[in-house]
Amino acid sequence: MTYGGDDRGRRMPPQRPPSGRSRQHQPAQMMPLPGRGSSPYDERTRPMGNRGDERPAGPPPRRPEPPQGRPMEGGRPPRKRRWGFGRVLLTLLTVFVVFLAGVWVYLEFSINRVDALSGIDGRPAAAEGTNWLIVGSDSRDGLTPEEQKNLATGDSKAAGGGRLTDTIMIAHLPDNSTKPTLLSLPRDSQVKIPGHGTSKINSAFSIGGPKLLTQTVEGATGLRIDHYAEIGFGGFAKIVDAIGGVNMCVEKPMEDTYTGIKIPAGCQDLDGRSALGFVRMRHSDATPRSDLDRVANQRKFIGALVGEIGSPGTLLNPFTLFPLLSNGSASLTMDSGDHVHNLVGLALAMRGISSGGVVTTTVPVTNGSAENWDKTKSKLLFDALKNDTVIPDSAILT
C-alpha cells in the first residue's frame, strides 16, 4: 500500500524513530482530581478557592495587638489621646486635696497639747455660742539669752519666772447671725482665784497654769470656756517673721521706756521683734491708758495678723506657707480635746476684725488702772455673750 502526498482525509502513519535508537514511551500525565495530590501547574498558577491540601508558604504575619481595653481601629493601633482640660483639672484637684490632707495631719500631730479644761469643779453651764480662751504667755522657755535680748523680753525672774500672761482674751463665736466678739481681760484685773484668794488675773497662770487660769476666767465671767489656745513670746515673733512681717499703721511714734523698743509713726511692716514690742507696749507716751491701750493694740494687731495669714500671698507662696506651718504648729499650744478644724473655725470668724465684722472690746472697768470691773456693765456684756444677743453700746469699751 502506497501513500500519496495528500492523505485525503486519512490519518498519517506515525514516524519511526531514527535507526539505532529505541522508542521511549513517555508516561501519560493526568490532571489530578481535586483533593488527591499536587499538579505540575501548582507552581505556576494559584489555585482558586479553598484547597484542603494547600501547602502554606509560612505563618501569616502577626498584627500588632491593641492596648488592653482599647480596640484596634482599622487594623492599626489607636493613637494616644492627649489629656483634655477636664482631666488636667481633675489631676490638679486631686493633688491639692492630697496636699491639704497631708498638711492637716501634720498640724494635728505637731501642735502642742495641754490639759486645760478637764477636771474643773463648778464650771458654768453651757450657753449659746462657742468660747475660746486665748492666752499670750510671756514665757521665755526655749529662747536663748541672745534671743531674749533681741526680743527685749526683759528679766525672766522679775516677771515671775516667765509664767505670767501678757494677753488674756475670750473669742466668742455665736450660733446665730450676731457678730463674733473678741473680748480683752486686762492682766491686772483683780478677781477671785480659786483656792488663792483675790489677786491679779494673770497670776492664776503663774500659780496653776492653764487649768487654774481657765477656772478663774470662768468664775469671773460666768462664761463656759470650750477651747484653749496659747502662744509664747518666741512663737509669736517667729510667726510674724515667717510671713514676712505684718503691715500696721501707727498713729504716733512709740517708744517703750521699759523695753527700749522704738516704732516710728506711719504705715510699715513690723517684723517679729517690733510686733512683739507693739503688742506689749504700755510704758509710752503713745499709750497713756497703759494696759487699756495695750489690749486695744493687741486686738488691732491680731486682726492684721489673721488677715495676712489668710491672704493668697501667704497661702499660695511656699516660701511663706511652709515656715508658717512649721513655726506656728511648734509655737502653738491647744487643749488636748481641740483639733485643727476648731482652730480653722476660729481663724475664719476672726477675719473680720479689721473690717468691723467682729466686735472688739475690753471688759468695762471703773478707772484707768483697769484693776476693777464695772459690775453693772460687765453683767450686761457677759449676759449678751451667753444668749448670743447684741452687746449694748454702754457695755462696749474701746
mmCIF file of C-alpha atoms in Angstrom:
data_model
loop_
_atom_site.group_PDB
_atom_site.id
_atom_site.type_symbol
_atom_site.label_atom_id
_atom_site.label_comp_id
_atom_site.label_asym_id
_atom_site.label_seq_id
_atom_site.Cartn_x
_atom_site.Cartn_y
_atom_site.Cartn_z
ATOM 1 C CA MET A 1 0.000 0.000 0.000
ATOM 2 C CA THR A 2 1.377 3.349 -1.008
ATOM 3 C CA TYR A 3 0.582 6.815 0.355
ATOM 4 C CA GLY A 4 0.394 9.908 -1.667
ATOM 5 C CA GLY A 5 1.279 13.380 -0.669
ATOM 6 C CA ASP A 6 -2.293 14.071 0.176
ATOM 7 C CA ASP A 7 -3.873 11.853 2.755
ATOM 8 C CA ARG A 8 -7.261 12.804 1.543
ATOM 9 C CA GLY A 9 -8.712 12.710 4.914
ATOM 10 C CA ARG A 10 -6.799 9.739 6.051
ATOM 11 C CA ARG A 11 -4.533 9.657 9.089
ATOM 12 C CA MET A 12 -0.797 9.793 8.501
ATOM 13 C CA PRO A 13 1.190 6.867 9.862
ATOM 14 C CA PRO A 14 3.431 7.691 12.804
ATOM 15 C CA GLN A 15 7.026 8.449 12.013
ATOM 16 C CA ARG A 16 9.536 5.899 13.079
ATOM 17 C CA PRO A 17 12.465 6.889 15.190
ATOM 18 C CA PRO A 18 15.861 7.061 13.584
ATOM 19 C CA SER A 19 17.743 3.868 13.314
ATOM 20 C CA GLY A 20 19.829 2.875 16.229
ATOM 21 C CA ARG A 21 17.514 4.389 18.815
ATOM 22 C CA SER A 22 14.776 2.573 20.539
ATOM 23 C CA ARG A 23 11.480 4.305 21.042
ATOM 24 C CA GLN A 24 10.896 5.554 24.501
ATOM 25 C CA HIS A 25 7.417 5.811 25.818
ATOM 26 C CA GLN A 26 6.605 8.964 27.775
ATOM 27 C CA PRO A 27 4.243 8.228 30.551
ATOM 28 C CA ALA A 28 0.939 9.923 30.311
ATOM 29 C CA GLN A 29 0.274 12.714 32.757
ATOM 30 C CA MET A 30 -3.187 13.108 34.155
ATOM 31 C CA MET A 31 -4.681 16.165 35.882
ATOM 32 C CA PRO A 32 -5.150 15.238 39.467
ATOM 33 C CA LEU A 33 -8.584 15.176 40.906
ATOM 34 C CA PRO A 34 -9.348 17.787 43.498
ATOM 35 C CA GLY A 35 -8.033 16.840 46.870
ATOM 36 C CA ARG A 36 -5.921 13.913 45.583
ATOM 37 C CA GLY A 37 -2.453 15.265 45.016
ATOM 38 C CA SER A 38 -0.487 18.085 43.529
ATOM 39 C CA SER A 39 -0.328 19.222 39.976
ATOM 40 C CA PRO A 40 2.600 20.489 37.948
ATOM 41 C CA TYR A 41 0.537 23.604 37.481
ATOM 42 C CA ASP A 42 0.620 24.329 41.199
ATOM 43 C CA GLU A 43 3.968 26.088 40.869
ATOM 44 C CA ARG A 44 2.757 28.311 38.044
ATOM 45 C CA THR A 45 -0.771 29.126 38.940
ATOM 46 C CA ARG A 46 -2.542 29.899 42.200
ATOM 47 C CA PRO A 47 -5.427 27.584 42.735
ATOM 48 C CA MET A 48 -8.775 29.242 43.151
ATOM 49 C CA GLY A 49 -10.986 28.590 46.082
ATOM 50 C CA ASN A 50 -10.126 26.922 49.355
ATOM 51 C CA ARG A 51 -7.983 23.811 48.851
ATOM 52 C CA GLY A 52 -7.689 21.496 51.769
ATOM 53 C CA ASP A 53 -4.190 20.199 50.885
ATOM 54 C CA GLU A 54 -2.529 23.505 50.046
ATOM 55 C CA ARG A 55 0.922 23.882 51.472
ATOM 56 C CA PRO A 56 1.228 27.142 53.434
ATOM 57 C CA ALA A 57 4.150 29.266 52.487
ATOM 58 C CA GLY A 58 4.704 30.150 56.168
ATOM 59 C CA PRO A 59 2.892 31.531 59.210
ATOM 60 C CA PRO A 60 0.794 34.591 58.464
ATOM 61 C CA PRO A 61 2.241 37.904 59.654
ATOM 62 C CA ARG A 62 1.152 38.858 63.140
ATOM 63 C CA ARG A 63 -0.808 42.003 63.549
ATOM 64 C CA PRO A 64 0.121 44.272 66.445
ATOM 65 C CA GLU A 65 -2.086 43.689 69.414
ATOM 66 C CA PRO A 66 -4.118 46.671 70.601
ATOM 67 C CA PRO A 67 -3.557 48.024 74.136
ATOM 68 C CA GLN A 68 -5.686 46.362 76.736
ATOM 69 C CA GLY A 69 -9.118 47.834 76.955
ATOM 70 C CA ARG A 70 -8.849 49.700 73.637
ATOM 71 C CA PRO A 71 -9.919 48.024 70.378
ATOM 72 C CA MET A 72 -7.967 48.152 67.137
ATOM 73 C CA GLU A 73 -9.254 50.651 64.624
ATOM 74 C CA GLY A 74 -8.876 49.549 61.027
ATOM 75 C CA GLY A 75 -6.102 47.098 61.911
ATOM 76 C CA ARG A 76 -3.915 49.896 63.314
ATOM 77 C CA PRO A 77 -3.103 50.673 66.922
ATOM 78 C CA PRO A 78 -5.120 53.665 68.170
ATOM 79 C CA ARG A 79 -3.387 56.978 68.541
ATOM 80 C CA LYS A 80 -2.590 58.205 72.053
ATOM 81 C CA ARG A 81 -5.119 60.742 73.167
ATOM 82 C CA ARG A 82 -3.891 63.972 74.665
ATOM 83 C CA TRP A 83 -5.044 64.983 78.132
ATOM 84 C CA GLY A 84 -8.043 67.227 77.994
ATOM 85 C CA PHE A 85 -8.662 70.230 80.191
ATOM 86 C CA GLY A 86 -11.054 68.308 82.430
ATOM 87 C CA ARG A 87 -8.549 65.550 83.093
ATOM 88 C CA VAL A 88 -5.775 68.019 83.883
ATOM 89 C CA LEU A 89 -8.095 69.912 86.211
ATOM 90 C CA LEU A 90 -9.119 66.708 87.986
ATOM 91 C CA THR A 91 -5.471 65.736 88.461
ATOM 92 C CA LEU A 92 -4.575 69.129 89.905
ATOM 93 C CA LEU A 93 -7.589 68.984 92.204
ATOM 94 C CA THR A 94 -6.559 65.536 93.423
ATOM 95 C CA VAL A 95 -3.016 66.724 94.139
ATOM 96 C CA PHE A 96 -4.382 69.741 96.006
ATOM 97 C CA VAL A 97 -6.687 67.604 98.142
ATOM 98 C CA VAL A 98 -3.843 65.205 98.990
ATOM 99 C CA PHE A 99 -1.654 68.192 99.904
ATOM 100 C CA LEU A 100 -4.325 69.624 102.211
ATOM 101 C CA ALA A 101 -4.795 66.241 103.849
ATOM 102 C CA GLY A 102 -1.059 65.986 104.469
ATOM 103 C CA VAL A 103 -0.919 69.475 105.970
ATOM 104 C CA TRP A 104 -3.946 68.697 108.125
ATOM 105 C CA VAL A 105 -2.375 65.533 109.514
ATOM 106 C CA TYR A 106 0.951 67.298 110.085
ATOM 107 C CA LEU A 107 -0.680 70.079 112.093
ATOM 108 C CA GLU A 108 -2.844 67.682 114.057
ATOM 109 C CA PHE A 109 0.186 65.810 115.355
ATOM 110 C CA SER A 110 2.690 68.676 115.678
ATOM 111 C CA ILE A 111 0.641 71.169 117.738
ATOM 112 C CA ASN A 112 1.498 71.081 121.442
ATOM 113 C CA ARG A 113 -1.228 69.826 123.767
ATOM 114 C CA VAL A 114 -2.129 70.634 127.364
ATOM 115 C CA ASP A 115 -4.969 69.567 129.649
ATOM 116 C CA ALA A 116 -6.620 72.942 130.252
ATOM 117 C CA LEU A 117 -10.340 72.176 130.521
ATOM 118 C CA SER A 118 -10.975 68.788 132.088
ATOM 119 C CA GLY A 119 -11.494 68.117 135.791
ATOM 120 C CA ILE A 120 -12.517 71.676 136.732
ATOM 121 C CA ASP A 121 -15.049 71.922 139.543
ATOM 122 C CA GLY A 122 -18.033 74.266 139.493
ATOM 123 C CA ARG A 123 -17.981 75.047 135.789
ATOM 124 C CA PRO A 124 -20.720 77.313 134.349
ATOM 125 C CA ALA A 125 -23.464 75.674 132.341
ATOM 126 C CA ALA A 126 -23.036 75.641 128.579
ATOM 127 C CA ALA A 127 -24.798 78.535 126.892
ATOM 128 C CA GLU A 128 -25.164 79.845 123.348
ATOM 129 C CA GLY A 129 -22.176 80.064 121.043
ATOM 130 C CA THR A 130 -18.602 78.862 121.469
ATOM 131 C CA ASN A 131 -15.946 80.468 123.672
ATOM 132 C CA TRP A 132 -12.171 80.362 123.163
ATOM 133 C CA LEU A 133 -9.691 81.367 125.869
ATOM 134 C CA ILE A 134 -6.689 82.857 124.037
ATOM 135 C CA VAL A 135 -3.517 83.374 126.070
ATOM 136 C CA GLY A 136 -0.337 85.202 125.153
ATOM 137 C CA SER A 137 2.218 83.869 127.587
ATOM 138 C CA ASP A 138 5.321 85.843 128.492
ATOM 139 C CA SER A 139 7.205 82.572 128.873
ATOM 140 C CA ARG A 140 10.834 82.708 127.741
ATOM 141 C CA ASP A 141 11.072 78.922 127.544
ATOM 142 C CA GLY A 142 13.074 77.800 124.526
ATOM 143 C CA LEU A 143 14.678 81.213 123.951
ATOM 144 C CA THR A 144 18.436 81.597 124.192
ATOM 145 C CA PRO A 145 19.871 84.587 126.098
ATOM 146 C CA GLU A 146 20.707 86.197 122.747
ATOM 147 C CA GLU A 147 17.117 85.742 121.516
ATOM 148 C CA GLN A 148 15.721 87.163 124.750
ATOM 149 C CA LYS A 149 17.968 90.188 124.371
ATOM 150 C CA ASN A 150 16.989 90.691 120.729
ATOM 151 C CA LEU A 151 13.263 90.451 121.515
ATOM 152 C CA ALA A 152 13.628 92.693 124.577
ATOM 153 C CA THR A 153 11.670 90.236 126.708
ATOM 154 C CA GLY A 154 13.094 91.614 129.938
ATOM 155 C CA ASP A 155 14.277 89.741 133.001
ATOM 156 C CA SER A 156 12.531 86.401 133.495
ATOM 157 C CA LYS A 157 12.884 86.441 137.290
ATOM 158 C CA ALA A 158 11.495 89.962 137.555
ATOM 159 C CA ALA A 159 8.476 88.815 135.531
ATOM 160 C CA GLY A 160 7.670 85.975 137.907
ATOM 161 C CA GLY A 161 9.793 83.282 136.324
ATOM 162 C CA GLY A 162 8.251 83.671 132.886
ATOM 163 C CA ARG A 163 4.915 82.175 133.923
ATOM 164 C CA LEU A 164 2.629 85.216 133.596
ATOM 165 C CA THR A 165 0.302 86.174 130.772
ATOM 166 C CA ASP A 166 0.621 89.423 128.850
ATOM 167 C CA THR A 167 -2.553 88.708 126.896
ATOM 168 C CA ILE A 168 -5.857 87.171 128.032
ATOM 169 C CA MET A 169 -8.753 87.204 125.576
ATOM 170 C CA ILE A 170 -12.089 85.494 125.069
ATOM 171 C CA ALA A 171 -13.176 84.938 121.478
ATOM 172 C CA HIS A 172 -16.947 84.346 121.320
ATOM 173 C CA LEU A 173 -18.301 82.683 118.168
ATOM 174 C CA PRO A 174 -22.113 82.955 118.057
ATOM 175 C CA ASP A 175 -24.529 80.330 116.805
ATOM 176 C CA ASN A 176 -26.715 82.914 115.078
ATOM 177 C CA SER A 177 -26.171 85.939 112.845
ATOM 178 C CA THR A 178 -24.816 88.271 115.518
ATOM 179 C CA LYS A 179 -21.192 89.345 115.146
ATOM 180 C CA PRO A 180 -18.350 87.406 116.780
ATOM 181 C CA THR A 181 -16.717 89.138 119.734
ATOM 182 C CA LEU A 182 -13.083 89.451 120.757
ATOM 183 C CA LEU A 183 -13.006 90.449 124.428
ATOM 184 C CA SER A 184 -9.864 91.514 126.307
ATOM 185 C CA LEU A 185 -9.407 90.866 130.030
ATOM 186 C CA PRO A 186 -6.851 93.328 131.459
ATOM 187 C CA ARG A 187 -3.995 91.408 133.032
ATOM 188 C CA ASP A 188 -4.110 93.461 136.258
ATOM 189 C CA SER A 189 -7.817 92.808 136.862
ATOM 190 C CA GLN A 190 -8.464 91.878 140.490
ATOM 191 C CA VAL A 191 -10.500 88.642 140.577
ATOM 192 C CA LYS A 192 -11.002 85.642 142.812
ATOM 193 C CA ILE A 193 -8.535 82.845 142.142
ATOM 194 C CA PRO A 194 -9.960 79.518 143.394
ATOM 195 C CA GLY A 195 -8.009 78.451 146.452
ATOM 196 C CA HIS A 196 -5.765 81.517 146.429
ATOM 197 C CA GLY A 197 -7.937 84.482 147.357
ATOM 198 C CA THR A 198 -8.179 87.665 145.296
ATOM 199 C CA SER A 199 -5.288 88.692 143.068
ATOM 200 C CA LYS A 200 -4.382 89.827 139.575
ATOM 201 C CA ILE A 201 -5.923 87.578 136.960
ATOM 202 C CA ASN A 202 -2.619 86.859 135.238
ATOM 203 C CA SER A 203 -1.145 85.384 138.424
ATOM 204 C CA ALA A 204 -3.558 82.447 138.130
ATOM 205 C CA PHE A 205 -1.489 81.198 135.208
ATOM 206 C CA SER A 206 1.690 81.553 137.234
ATOM 207 C CA ILE A 207 0.200 79.631 140.174
ATOM 208 C CA GLY A 208 -1.665 76.816 138.439
ATOM 209 C CA GLY A 209 -1.048 77.020 134.713
ATOM 210 C CA PRO A 210 -3.746 76.838 132.012
ATOM 211 C CA LYS A 211 -6.243 74.861 134.096
ATOM 212 C CA LEU A 212 -6.327 77.314 137.021
ATOM 213 C CA LEU A 213 -6.465 80.259 134.620
ATOM 214 C CA THR A 214 -9.446 78.700 132.858
ATOM 215 C CA GLN A 215 -11.208 78.105 136.159
ATOM 216 C CA THR A 216 -10.511 81.711 137.227
ATOM 217 C CA VAL A 217 -11.838 83.183 133.966
ATOM 218 C CA GLU A 218 -14.985 81.047 134.106
ATOM 219 C CA GLY A 219 -15.656 82.083 137.691
ATOM 220 C CA ALA A 220 -15.152 85.795 136.959
ATOM 221 C CA THR A 221 -17.182 85.961 133.730
ATOM 222 C CA GLY A 222 -19.752 83.184 134.092
ATOM 223 C CA LEU A 223 -18.848 82.021 130.565
ATOM 224 C CA ARG A 224 -18.030 78.377 129.927
ATOM 225 C CA ILE A 225 -14.737 78.001 128.040
ATOM 226 C CA ASP A 226 -14.924 75.451 125.213
ATOM 227 C CA HIS A 227 -11.433 75.749 123.674
ATOM 228 C CA TYR A 228 -7.967 76.872 124.747
ATOM 229 C CA ALA A 229 -5.056 78.321 122.736
ATOM 230 C CA GLU A 230 -1.722 79.660 123.990
ATOM 231 C CA ILE A 231 1.370 81.123 122.350
ATOM 232 C CA GLY A 232 4.622 82.415 123.890
ATOM 233 C CA PHE A 233 6.968 85.290 123.106
ATOM 234 C CA GLY A 234 9.280 83.363 120.809
ATOM 235 C CA GLY A 235 6.487 81.654 118.890
ATOM 236 C CA PHE A 236 4.678 84.926 118.289
ATOM 237 C CA ALA A 237 7.783 86.594 116.842
ATOM 238 C CA LYS A 238 8.605 83.578 114.657
ATOM 239 C CA ILE A 239 5.106 83.501 113.161
ATOM 240 C CA VAL A 240 5.354 87.187 112.238
ATOM 241 C CA ASP A 241 8.794 86.698 110.676
ATOM 242 C CA ALA A 242 7.617 83.588 108.806
ATOM 243 C CA ILE A 243 5.048 85.592 106.820
ATOM 244 C CA GLY A 244 7.445 88.442 106.143
ATOM 245 C CA GLY A 245 6.037 90.865 108.717
ATOM 246 C CA VAL A 246 2.628 92.433 109.324
ATOM 247 C CA ASN A 247 1.663 95.846 107.957
ATOM 248 C CA MET A 248 0.463 98.231 110.649
ATOM 249 C CA CYS A 249 -0.364 101.936 110.582
ATOM 250 C CA VAL A 250 0.981 103.582 113.737
ATOM 251 C CA GLU A 251 -0.580 106.956 114.526
ATOM 252 C CA LYS A 252 2.082 108.233 116.932
ATOM 253 C CA PRO A 253 5.739 107.357 117.452
ATOM 254 C CA MET A 254 6.047 104.632 120.066
ATOM 255 C CA GLU A 255 8.998 104.271 122.404
ATOM 256 C CA ASP A 256 8.779 101.931 125.359
ATOM 257 C CA THR A 257 10.872 103.211 128.234
ATOM 258 C CA TYR A 258 10.762 99.738 129.796
ATOM 259 C CA THR A 259 11.971 97.619 126.848
ATOM 260 C CA GLY A 260 13.654 100.300 124.741
ATOM 261 C CA ILE A 261 11.748 99.326 121.578
ATOM 262 C CA LYS A 262 11.037 102.216 119.191
ATOM 263 C CA ILE A 263 8.405 102.184 116.437
ATOM 264 C CA PRO A 264 8.107 105.257 114.182
ATOM 265 C CA ALA A 265 4.758 106.678 113.107
ATOM 266 C CA GLY A 266 3.265 105.720 109.745
ATOM 267 C CA CYS A 267 2.274 102.552 107.876
ATOM 268 C CA GLN A 268 5.025 99.944 107.909
ATOM 269 C CA ASP A 269 5.773 96.219 108.055
ATOM 270 C CA LEU A 270 6.561 95.155 111.601
ATOM 271 C CA ASP A 271 8.952 92.236 111.969
ATOM 272 C CA GLY A 272 8.782 89.790 114.856
ATOM 273 C CA ARG A 273 10.749 91.962 117.276
ATOM 274 C CA SER A 274 8.819 95.158 116.533
ATOM 275 C CA ALA A 275 5.480 93.324 116.538
ATOM 276 C CA LEU A 276 6.184 91.855 119.947
ATOM 277 C CA GLY A 277 7.086 95.299 121.239
ATOM 278 C CA PHE A 278 3.910 96.766 119.727
ATOM 279 C CA VAL A 279 1.524 94.325 121.453
ATOM 280 C CA ARG A 280 3.354 94.572 124.805
ATOM 281 C CA MET A 281 3.951 98.316 124.929
ATOM 282 C CA ARG A 282 2.304 100.276 127.725
ATOM 283 C CA HIS A 283 5.134 102.473 129.075
ATOM 284 C CA SER A 284 4.981 105.033 126.288
ATOM 285 C CA ASP A 285 3.526 108.452 125.514
ATOM 286 C CA ALA A 286 1.526 106.693 122.773
ATOM 287 C CA THR A 287 -0.176 104.502 125.401
ATOM 288 C CA PRO A 288 -1.396 106.949 128.075
ATOM 289 C CA ARG A 289 -4.054 104.493 129.315
ATOM 290 C CA SER A 290 -1.371 101.878 129.927
ATOM 291 C CA ASP A 291 -2.956 98.416 129.835
ATOM 292 C CA LEU A 292 -6.181 99.624 128.191
ATOM 293 C CA ASP A 293 -4.227 100.975 125.227
ATOM 294 C CA ARG A 294 -2.115 97.860 125.118
ATOM 295 C CA VAL A 295 -5.074 95.467 124.852
ATOM 296 C CA ALA A 296 -6.588 97.689 122.145
ATOM 297 C CA ASN A 297 -3.320 97.442 120.170
ATOM 298 C CA GLN A 298 -3.303 93.687 120.686
ATOM 299 C CA ARG A 299 -6.753 93.292 119.138
ATOM 300 C CA LYS A 300 -5.780 95.573 116.261
ATOM 301 C CA PHE A 301 -2.630 93.551 115.579
ATOM 302 C CA ILE A 302 -4.434 90.205 115.762
ATOM 303 C CA GLY A 303 -6.849 91.428 113.090
ATOM 304 C CA ALA A 304 -3.978 92.414 110.795
ATOM 305 C CA LEU A 305 -2.126 89.161 111.518
ATOM 306 C CA VAL A 306 -5.118 86.935 110.735
ATOM 307 C CA GLY A 307 -5.745 88.873 107.526
ATOM 308 C CA GLU A 308 -2.112 88.472 106.470
ATOM 309 C CA ILE A 309 -2.074 84.744 107.192
ATOM 310 C CA GLY A 310 -5.296 84.197 105.224
ATOM 311 C CA SER A 311 -4.162 86.195 102.189
ATOM 312 C CA PRO A 312 -3.356 84.439 98.869
ATOM 313 C CA GLY A 313 0.155 85.876 99.040
ATOM 314 C CA THR A 314 0.790 83.758 102.123
ATOM 315 C CA LEU A 315 -1.202 80.615 101.375
ATOM 316 C CA LEU A 316 -0.006 80.284 97.758
ATOM 317 C CA ASN A 317 3.644 81.092 98.437
ATOM 318 C CA PRO A 318 5.555 78.006 99.633
ATOM 319 C CA PHE A 319 8.384 80.204 100.947
ATOM 320 C CA THR A 320 5.979 81.719 103.496
ATOM 321 C CA LEU A 321 3.446 78.907 103.929
ATOM 322 C CA PHE A 322 5.835 76.155 104.994
ATOM 323 C CA PRO A 323 7.782 78.275 107.533
ATOM 324 C CA LEU A 324 4.433 79.465 108.880
ATOM 325 C CA LEU A 325 3.148 75.918 109.311
ATOM 326 C CA SER A 326 6.385 74.791 110.915
ATOM 327 C CA ASN A 327 6.783 77.707 113.337
ATOM 328 C CA GLY A 328 3.079 78.082 114.027
ATOM 329 C CA SER A 329 2.485 74.465 114.953
ATOM 330 C CA ALA A 330 5.620 74.293 117.109
ATOM 331 C CA SER A 331 4.730 77.515 118.950
ATOM 332 C CA LEU A 332 1.028 76.907 119.500
ATOM 333 C CA THR A 333 -0.424 75.042 122.477
ATOM 334 C CA MET A 334 -4.031 73.826 122.491
ATOM 335 C CA ASP A 335 -6.237 71.843 124.824
ATOM 336 C CA SER A 336 -5.943 68.082 124.485
ATOM 337 C CA GLY A 337 -9.517 67.901 123.214
ATOM 338 C CA ASP A 338 -9.096 70.535 120.495
ATOM 339 C CA HIS A 339 -8.360 69.824 116.849
ATOM 340 C CA VAL A 340 -7.261 71.653 113.720
ATOM 341 C CA HIS A 341 -10.821 72.149 112.451
ATOM 342 C CA ASN A 342 -11.629 74.030 115.679
ATOM 343 C CA LEU A 343 -8.678 76.341 115.042
ATOM 344 C CA VAL A 344 -9.759 76.895 111.441
ATOM 345 C CA GLY A 345 -13.225 77.907 112.632
ATOM 346 C CA LEU A 346 -11.673 80.459 115.000
ATOM 347 C CA ALA A 347 -9.469 81.927 112.263
ATOM 348 C CA LEU A 348 -12.399 82.251 109.851
ATOM 349 C CA ALA A 349 -14.509 84.029 112.483
ATOM 350 C CA MET A 350 -11.725 86.488 113.359
ATOM 351 C CA ARG A 351 -11.030 87.557 109.773
ATOM 352 C CA GLY A 352 -13.484 90.432 110.100
ATOM 353 C CA ILE A 353 -11.631 92.274 112.868
ATOM 354 C CA SER A 354 -10.056 94.821 110.531
ATOM 355 C CA SER A 355 -13.254 95.393 108.538
ATOM 356 C CA GLY A 356 -15.568 95.791 111.526
ATOM 357 C CA GLY A 357 -17.129 92.343 111.185
ATOM 358 C CA VAL A 358 -16.052 91.476 114.740
ATOM 359 C CA VAL A 359 -16.966 93.347 117.930
ATOM 360 C CA THR A 360 -13.736 94.194 119.761
ATOM 361 C CA THR A 361 -13.967 95.395 123.323
ATOM 362 C CA THR A 362 -12.491 95.271 126.809
ATOM 363 C CA VAL A 363 -14.283 94.311 129.998
ATOM 364 C CA PRO A 364 -15.750 97.583 131.354
ATOM 365 C CA VAL A 365 -13.597 98.897 134.217
ATOM 366 C CA THR A 366 -14.075 101.598 136.815
ATOM 367 C CA ASN A 367 -10.846 103.526 136.178
ATOM 368 C CA GLY A 368 -7.728 103.724 134.051
ATOM 369 C CA SER A 369 -5.770 101.274 136.158
ATOM 370 C CA ALA A 370 -8.070 98.538 134.820
ATOM 371 C CA GLU A 371 -7.940 96.680 138.121
ATOM 372 C CA ASN A 372 -11.648 96.676 138.979
ATOM 373 C CA TRP A 373 -14.509 95.771 136.662
ATOM 374 C CA ASP A 374 -17.721 97.755 136.398
ATOM 375 C CA LYS A 375 -20.159 95.162 137.748
ATOM 376 C CA THR A 376 -23.300 96.538 136.063
ATOM 377 C CA LYS A 377 -21.800 96.972 132.605
ATOM 378 C CA SER A 378 -19.818 93.757 132.850
ATOM 379 C CA LYS A 379 -23.001 91.827 133.601
ATOM 380 C CA LEU A 380 -24.690 93.304 130.512
ATOM 381 C CA LEU A 381 -21.702 92.257 128.442
ATOM 382 C CA PHE A 382 -21.488 88.688 129.747
ATOM 383 C CA ASP A 383 -25.266 88.144 129.529
ATOM 384 C CA ALA A 384 -25.246 89.228 125.874
ATOM 385 C CA LEU A 385 -22.482 86.719 125.113
ATOM 386 C CA LYS A 386 -24.299 83.914 126.934
ATOM 387 C CA ASN A 387 -27.500 84.488 124.962
ATOM 388 C CA ASP A 388 -25.941 85.415 121.587
ATOM 389 C CA THR A 389 -27.611 88.822 121.635
ATOM 390 C CA VAL A 390 -26.264 92.206 120.565
ATOM 391 C CA ILE A 391 -23.973 93.778 123.155
ATOM 392 C CA PRO A 392 -25.369 97.110 124.445
ATOM 393 C CA ASP A 393 -23.248 100.117 123.447
ATOM 394 C CA SER A 394 -22.910 101.055 127.125
ATOM 395 C CA ALA A 395 -21.090 97.773 127.764
ATOM 396 C CA ILE A 396 -18.550 98.207 124.968
ATOM 397 C CA LEU A 397 -15.202 99.724 125.966
ATOM 398 C CA THR A 398 -12.837 100.523 123.133
#
